[in-house]
Every structure is written in C-alpha cells, then in structure tokens.
Tab-separated table of C-alpha atoms in Angstrom:
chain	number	residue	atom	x	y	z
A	1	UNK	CA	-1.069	-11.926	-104.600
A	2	UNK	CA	-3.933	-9.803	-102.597
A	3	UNK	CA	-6.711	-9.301	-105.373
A	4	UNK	CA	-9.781	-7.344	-104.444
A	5	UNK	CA	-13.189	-7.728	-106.404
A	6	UNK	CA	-15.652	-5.246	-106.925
A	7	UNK	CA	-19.023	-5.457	-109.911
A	8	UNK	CA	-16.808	-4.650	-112.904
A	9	UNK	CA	-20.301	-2.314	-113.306
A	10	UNK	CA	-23.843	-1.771	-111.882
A	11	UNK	CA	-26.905	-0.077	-113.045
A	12	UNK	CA	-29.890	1.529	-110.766
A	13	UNK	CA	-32.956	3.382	-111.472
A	14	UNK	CA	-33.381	7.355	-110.366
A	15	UNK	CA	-34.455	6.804	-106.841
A	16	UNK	CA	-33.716	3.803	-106.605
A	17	UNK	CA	-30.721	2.083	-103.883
A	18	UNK	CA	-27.618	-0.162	-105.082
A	19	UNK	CA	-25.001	-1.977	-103.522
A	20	UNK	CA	-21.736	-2.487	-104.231
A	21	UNK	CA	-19.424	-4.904	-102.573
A	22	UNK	CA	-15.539	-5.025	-101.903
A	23	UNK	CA	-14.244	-8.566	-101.516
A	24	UNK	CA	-11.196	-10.648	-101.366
A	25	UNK	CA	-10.002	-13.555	-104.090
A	26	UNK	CA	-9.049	-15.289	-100.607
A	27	UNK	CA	-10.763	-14.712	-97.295
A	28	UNK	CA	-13.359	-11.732	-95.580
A	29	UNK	CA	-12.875	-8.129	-95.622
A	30	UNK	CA	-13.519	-7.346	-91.956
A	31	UNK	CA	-13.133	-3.852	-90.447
A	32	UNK	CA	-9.438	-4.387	-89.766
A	33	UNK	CA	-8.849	-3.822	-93.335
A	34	UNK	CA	-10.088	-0.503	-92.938
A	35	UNK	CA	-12.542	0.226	-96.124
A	36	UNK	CA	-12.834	2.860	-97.546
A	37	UNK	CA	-15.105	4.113	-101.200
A	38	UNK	CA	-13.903	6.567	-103.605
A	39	UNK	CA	-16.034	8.630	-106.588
A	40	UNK	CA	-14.581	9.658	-109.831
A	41	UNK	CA	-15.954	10.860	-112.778
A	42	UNK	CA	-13.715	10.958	-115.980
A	43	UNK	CA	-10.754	13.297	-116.110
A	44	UNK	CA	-11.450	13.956	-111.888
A	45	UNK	CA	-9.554	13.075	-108.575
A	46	UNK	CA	-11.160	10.708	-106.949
A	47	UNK	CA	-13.520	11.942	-104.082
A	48	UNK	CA	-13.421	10.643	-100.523
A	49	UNK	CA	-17.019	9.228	-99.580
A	50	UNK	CA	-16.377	6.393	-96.955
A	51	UNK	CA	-13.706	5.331	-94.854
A	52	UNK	CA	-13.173	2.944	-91.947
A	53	UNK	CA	-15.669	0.802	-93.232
A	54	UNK	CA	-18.999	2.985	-92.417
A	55	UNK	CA	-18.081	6.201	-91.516
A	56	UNK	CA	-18.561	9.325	-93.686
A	57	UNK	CA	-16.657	11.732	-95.665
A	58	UNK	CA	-17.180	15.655	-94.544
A	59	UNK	CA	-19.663	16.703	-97.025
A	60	UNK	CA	-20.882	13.570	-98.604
A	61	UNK	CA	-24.634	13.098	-98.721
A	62	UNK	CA	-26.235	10.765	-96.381
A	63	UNK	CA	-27.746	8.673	-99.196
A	64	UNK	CA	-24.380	6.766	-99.274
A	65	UNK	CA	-23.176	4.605	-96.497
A	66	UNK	CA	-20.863	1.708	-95.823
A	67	UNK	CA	-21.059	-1.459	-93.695
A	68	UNK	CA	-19.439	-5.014	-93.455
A	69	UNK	CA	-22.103	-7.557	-95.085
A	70	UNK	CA	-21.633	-10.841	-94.527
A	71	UNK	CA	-17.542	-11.402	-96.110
A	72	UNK	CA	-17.415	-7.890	-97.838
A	73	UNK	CA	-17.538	-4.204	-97.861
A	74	UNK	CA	-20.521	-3.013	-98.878
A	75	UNK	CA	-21.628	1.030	-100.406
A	76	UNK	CA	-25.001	1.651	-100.661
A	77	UNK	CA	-26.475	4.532	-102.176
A	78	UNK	CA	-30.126	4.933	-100.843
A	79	UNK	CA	-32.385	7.345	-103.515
A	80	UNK	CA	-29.797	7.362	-106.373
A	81	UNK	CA	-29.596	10.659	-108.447
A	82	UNK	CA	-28.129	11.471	-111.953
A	83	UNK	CA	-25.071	12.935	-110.498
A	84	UNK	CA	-24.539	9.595	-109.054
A	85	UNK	CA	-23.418	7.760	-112.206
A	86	UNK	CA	-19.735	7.900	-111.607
A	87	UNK	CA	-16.715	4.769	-110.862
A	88	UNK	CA	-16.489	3.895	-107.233
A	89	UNK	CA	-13.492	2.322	-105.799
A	90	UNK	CA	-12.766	0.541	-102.209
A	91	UNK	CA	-9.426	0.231	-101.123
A	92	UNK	CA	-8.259	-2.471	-97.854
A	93	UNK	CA	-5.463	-1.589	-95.908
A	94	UNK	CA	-3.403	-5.071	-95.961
A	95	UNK	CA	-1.300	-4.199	-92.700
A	96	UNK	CA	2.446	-4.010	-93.670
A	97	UNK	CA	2.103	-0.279	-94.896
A	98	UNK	CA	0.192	-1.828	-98.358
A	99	UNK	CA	-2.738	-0.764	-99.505
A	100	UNK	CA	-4.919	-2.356	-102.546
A	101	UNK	CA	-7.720	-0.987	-104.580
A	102	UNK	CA	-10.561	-3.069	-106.067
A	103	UNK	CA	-10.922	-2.653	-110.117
A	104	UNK	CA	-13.789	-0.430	-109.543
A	105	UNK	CA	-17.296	-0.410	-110.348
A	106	UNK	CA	-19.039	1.882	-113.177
A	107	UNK	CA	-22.287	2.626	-111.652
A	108	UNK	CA	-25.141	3.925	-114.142
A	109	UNK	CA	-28.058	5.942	-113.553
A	110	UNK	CA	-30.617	5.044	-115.739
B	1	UNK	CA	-7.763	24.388	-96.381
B	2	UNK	CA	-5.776	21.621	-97.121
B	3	UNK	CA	-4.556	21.410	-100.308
B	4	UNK	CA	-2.270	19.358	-102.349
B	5	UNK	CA	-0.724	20.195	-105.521
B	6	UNK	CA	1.341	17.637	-108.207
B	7	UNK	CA	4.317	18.776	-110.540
B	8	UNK	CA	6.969	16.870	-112.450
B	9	UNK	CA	4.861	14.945	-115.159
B	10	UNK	CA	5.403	14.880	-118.352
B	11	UNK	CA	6.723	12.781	-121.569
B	12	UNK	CA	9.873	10.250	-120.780
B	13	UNK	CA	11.757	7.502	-122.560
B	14	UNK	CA	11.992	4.209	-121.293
B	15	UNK	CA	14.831	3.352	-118.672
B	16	UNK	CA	14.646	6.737	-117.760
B	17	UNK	CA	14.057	8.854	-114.570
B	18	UNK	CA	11.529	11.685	-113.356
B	19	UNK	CA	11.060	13.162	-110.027
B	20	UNK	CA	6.811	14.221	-109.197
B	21	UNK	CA	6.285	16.534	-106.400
B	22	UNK	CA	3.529	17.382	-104.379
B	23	UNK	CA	3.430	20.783	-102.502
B	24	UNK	CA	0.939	20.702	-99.506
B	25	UNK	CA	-0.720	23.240	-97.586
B	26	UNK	CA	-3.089	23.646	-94.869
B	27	UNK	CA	-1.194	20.476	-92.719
B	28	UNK	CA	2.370	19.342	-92.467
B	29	UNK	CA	3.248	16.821	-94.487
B	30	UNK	CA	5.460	15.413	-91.369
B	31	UNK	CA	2.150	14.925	-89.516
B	32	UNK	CA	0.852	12.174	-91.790
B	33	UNK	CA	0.801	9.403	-93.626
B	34	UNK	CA	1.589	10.102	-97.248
B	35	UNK	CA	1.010	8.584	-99.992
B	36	UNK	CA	0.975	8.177	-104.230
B	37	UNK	CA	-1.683	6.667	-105.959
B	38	UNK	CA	-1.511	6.204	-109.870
B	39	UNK	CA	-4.428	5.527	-112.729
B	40	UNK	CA	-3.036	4.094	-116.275
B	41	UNK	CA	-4.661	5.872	-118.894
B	42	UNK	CA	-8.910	4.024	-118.898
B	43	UNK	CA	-7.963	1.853	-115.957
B	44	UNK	CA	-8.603	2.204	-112.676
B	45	UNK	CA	-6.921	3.353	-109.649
B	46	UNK	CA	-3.409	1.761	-108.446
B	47	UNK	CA	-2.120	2.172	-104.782
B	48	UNK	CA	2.036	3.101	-105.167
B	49	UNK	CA	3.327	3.817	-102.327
B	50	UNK	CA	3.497	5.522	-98.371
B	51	UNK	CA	5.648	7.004	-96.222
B	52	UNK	CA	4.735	7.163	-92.699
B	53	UNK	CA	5.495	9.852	-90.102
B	54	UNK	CA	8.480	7.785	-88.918
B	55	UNK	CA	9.860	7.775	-92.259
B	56	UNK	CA	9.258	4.450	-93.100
B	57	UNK	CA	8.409	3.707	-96.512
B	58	UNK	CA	6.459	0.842	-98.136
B	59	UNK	CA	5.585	0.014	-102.071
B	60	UNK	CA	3.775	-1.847	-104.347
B	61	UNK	CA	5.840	-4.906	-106.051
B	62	UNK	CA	5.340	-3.317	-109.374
B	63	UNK	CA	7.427	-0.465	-108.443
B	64	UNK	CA	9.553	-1.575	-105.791
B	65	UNK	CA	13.535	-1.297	-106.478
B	66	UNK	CA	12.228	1.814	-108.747
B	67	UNK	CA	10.412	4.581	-107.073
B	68	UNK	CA	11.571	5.865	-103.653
B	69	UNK	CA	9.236	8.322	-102.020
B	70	UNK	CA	10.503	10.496	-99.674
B	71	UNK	CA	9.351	14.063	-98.029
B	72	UNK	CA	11.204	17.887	-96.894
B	73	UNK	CA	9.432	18.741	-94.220
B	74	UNK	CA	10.693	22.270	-94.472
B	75	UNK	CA	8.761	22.965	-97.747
B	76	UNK	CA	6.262	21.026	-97.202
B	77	UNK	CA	6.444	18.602	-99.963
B	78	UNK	CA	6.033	15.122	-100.586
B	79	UNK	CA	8.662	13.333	-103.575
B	80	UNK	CA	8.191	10.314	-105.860
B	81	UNK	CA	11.255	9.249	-107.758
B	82	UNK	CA	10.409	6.979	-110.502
B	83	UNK	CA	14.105	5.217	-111.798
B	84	UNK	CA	13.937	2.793	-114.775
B	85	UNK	CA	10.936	3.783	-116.356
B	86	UNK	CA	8.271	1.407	-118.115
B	87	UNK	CA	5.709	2.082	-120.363
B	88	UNK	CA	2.941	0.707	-118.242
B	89	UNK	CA	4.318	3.329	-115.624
B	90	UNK	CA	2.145	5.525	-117.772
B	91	UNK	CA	-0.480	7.471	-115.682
B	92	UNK	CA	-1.912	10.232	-113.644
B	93	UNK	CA	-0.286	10.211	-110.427
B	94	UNK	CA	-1.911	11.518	-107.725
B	95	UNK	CA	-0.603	12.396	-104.599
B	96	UNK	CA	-3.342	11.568	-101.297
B	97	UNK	CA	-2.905	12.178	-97.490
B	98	UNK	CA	-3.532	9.577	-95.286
B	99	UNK	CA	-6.102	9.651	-93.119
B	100	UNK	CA	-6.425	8.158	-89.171
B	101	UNK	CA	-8.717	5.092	-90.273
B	102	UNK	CA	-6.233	4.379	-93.429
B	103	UNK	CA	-8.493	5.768	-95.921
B	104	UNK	CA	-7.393	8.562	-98.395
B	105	UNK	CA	-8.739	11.715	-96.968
B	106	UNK	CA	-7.734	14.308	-99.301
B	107	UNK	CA	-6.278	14.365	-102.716
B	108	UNK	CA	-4.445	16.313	-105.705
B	109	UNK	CA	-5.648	17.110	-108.914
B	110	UNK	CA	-2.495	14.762	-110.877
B	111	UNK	CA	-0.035	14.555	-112.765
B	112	UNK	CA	0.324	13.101	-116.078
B	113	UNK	CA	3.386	10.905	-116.811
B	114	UNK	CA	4.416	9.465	-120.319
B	115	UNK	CA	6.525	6.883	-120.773
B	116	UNK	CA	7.125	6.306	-124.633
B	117	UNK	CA	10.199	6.586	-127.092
C-alpha cells in the first residue's frame, strides 16, 4: 500500500519562508508523479496552488512555489502572511488512473 | 466560469445506497478527467475515484465493488453511486476536474454524507 508523508504540522514566523515536503513510505517522488499542493481552511474546498510539480495555480501568489528536492515534493512559501495559516495537501498521481493524497500539513503563522 | 456544483448528501443507514451528483458548467464534463475526492469529518483529504474521457473508470480499494462513478454528457453531470454504505464512508464529498498535469484544477463546494443508524 502507496502511503505518502507530509509534516503532520509546521509553524513559521510572519515573513518568514517554510517548506513542506511530499514523500513516499517506499521510493522518490519524481515529476512523473505529477505533484500537486492544495489549501484549505476549515469548513472550505480545497484551493488549487501547485500542480505538475512547480507550476502555478491562476491566481495564486508568487510567494508559493513547488520543486522536486532531493526524494520529495517540496512547497515553499517565501514571506509567509497571516492568511497563510491554513492545511496544505500534495497529491501523486500513481499511474493506473490512482491518485493518493499525503495526510496534510497544518501550517501556523505565528 | 467553470463551475461545479454537488447534490445528493445527506443522512443514510448502513448497507444502504445514495447517488451524489455534480452539475458542471463552463466545460464539458466529456472533455475531462473527472473525479471525487472525499474528507471524513477532522481528517484530511481522500482521493475516490476518476473517470476518464474514454470512460474508463478507476477507484480507491476502500470503495471499490461499492461506488461506480459514471457521467451524462448531455446534462453535464458527473455521478457517484455509493452501494453498501459504511460508517467511515462519512464525509464531504467533493467533486474536482482533472486537470492536463493530473492535478485537481477546479473544485465544488461538497456534499455532506451521513452514514449512521
């Protein structure tokens, strides 16, 4: 069974930049997984902010971006703001029409 | 605009059935990828299932043998029929359209479904 890790939660200072990371129990995430980060605040849809590893969502700030690092997916969110603190979620593709999220990171602002 | 919008939820006794819906606009359904996505009530989010353009349908071993998805591409709408009910099938499911790179590119708001006697 395919079981994706992510920081079960995260804290930053206003201004400050975080990383989180999207791995695998067993292997790398490379780019043919196809990565892609998702915002939600409580009682929302998730928002779109990354997808195909490092490209950008219409309308999401610049401050957040995606790459590969080393065996994972990787958002970064460069000058954090208040209206940052949210859960963010990566998915991989898994080929074979199945996709699987990460548990999801609760990122605080403080 | 593109726009997707979830019906069906609601409260449901175990072993038994419920059909969600999810009425686009703004794109053809036919054109894409589709997909449901489901959160359990303080948990995070759970990938269901996808049926591609072709037709071809995939889903997660949790639900597989239960749910079928399915699509009528005359009204637009994308279907998830959930058979033999749980209650950790208990959750908001949303309905997301698939995007060229495989990532979720748009979304609905969700519907609640209940499974409890």
């Amino acid at each position: 069974q395919t079981v994706v890790t992510q920081e079960p939660s995260f804290s930053v200072s206003p201004g400050g930049t975080v990383t989180l990371t999207c791995g695998l129990s067993s292997g790398s995430v490379s780019k043919d997984h196809y990565p892609s980060w998702y915002q939600q605040t409580p009682g929302q849809a998730p928002r779109t902010l990354i997808y195909s590893a490092n490209t950008r969502s219409s309308g999401v700030p610049d401050r957040f971006s995606g790459s590969i690092l080393g065996n994972k997916a990787a958002l970064t969110i460069t000058g954090a703001q208040a209206e940052d603190e949210s859960d963010y979620y990566c998915v991989l593709y898994m080929s074979g029409g199945i996709w699987v999220f990460g548990g999801g990171t609760k990122l605080t602002v403080l | 605009e593109v726009q997707l919008v979830e019906s069906g939820g609601g409260l449901v006794q175990p072993g038994g059935s419920l059909r969600l819906s999810c009425a686009a606009s703004g794109f053809s359904v036919s054109s894409y990828y589709m997909s449901w996505v489901r959160q359990a009530p303080g948990k995070g989010l759970e990938w269901v299932s996808v049926i591609y353009n072709s037709g071809r349908a995939f889903y997660a071993d949790s639900v597989k043998g239960r749910f079928t998805i399915s699509r009528d591409n005359s009204n637009n709408t994308l279907y998830l029929q959930m058979n033999s009910l749980r209650a950790e099938d208990t959750a908001v499911y949303y309905c997301a359209r698939v995007g060229y790179s495989y990532g979720f590119n748009s979304w609905g708001q969700g519907t609640l479904v209940t499974v409890s006697s």
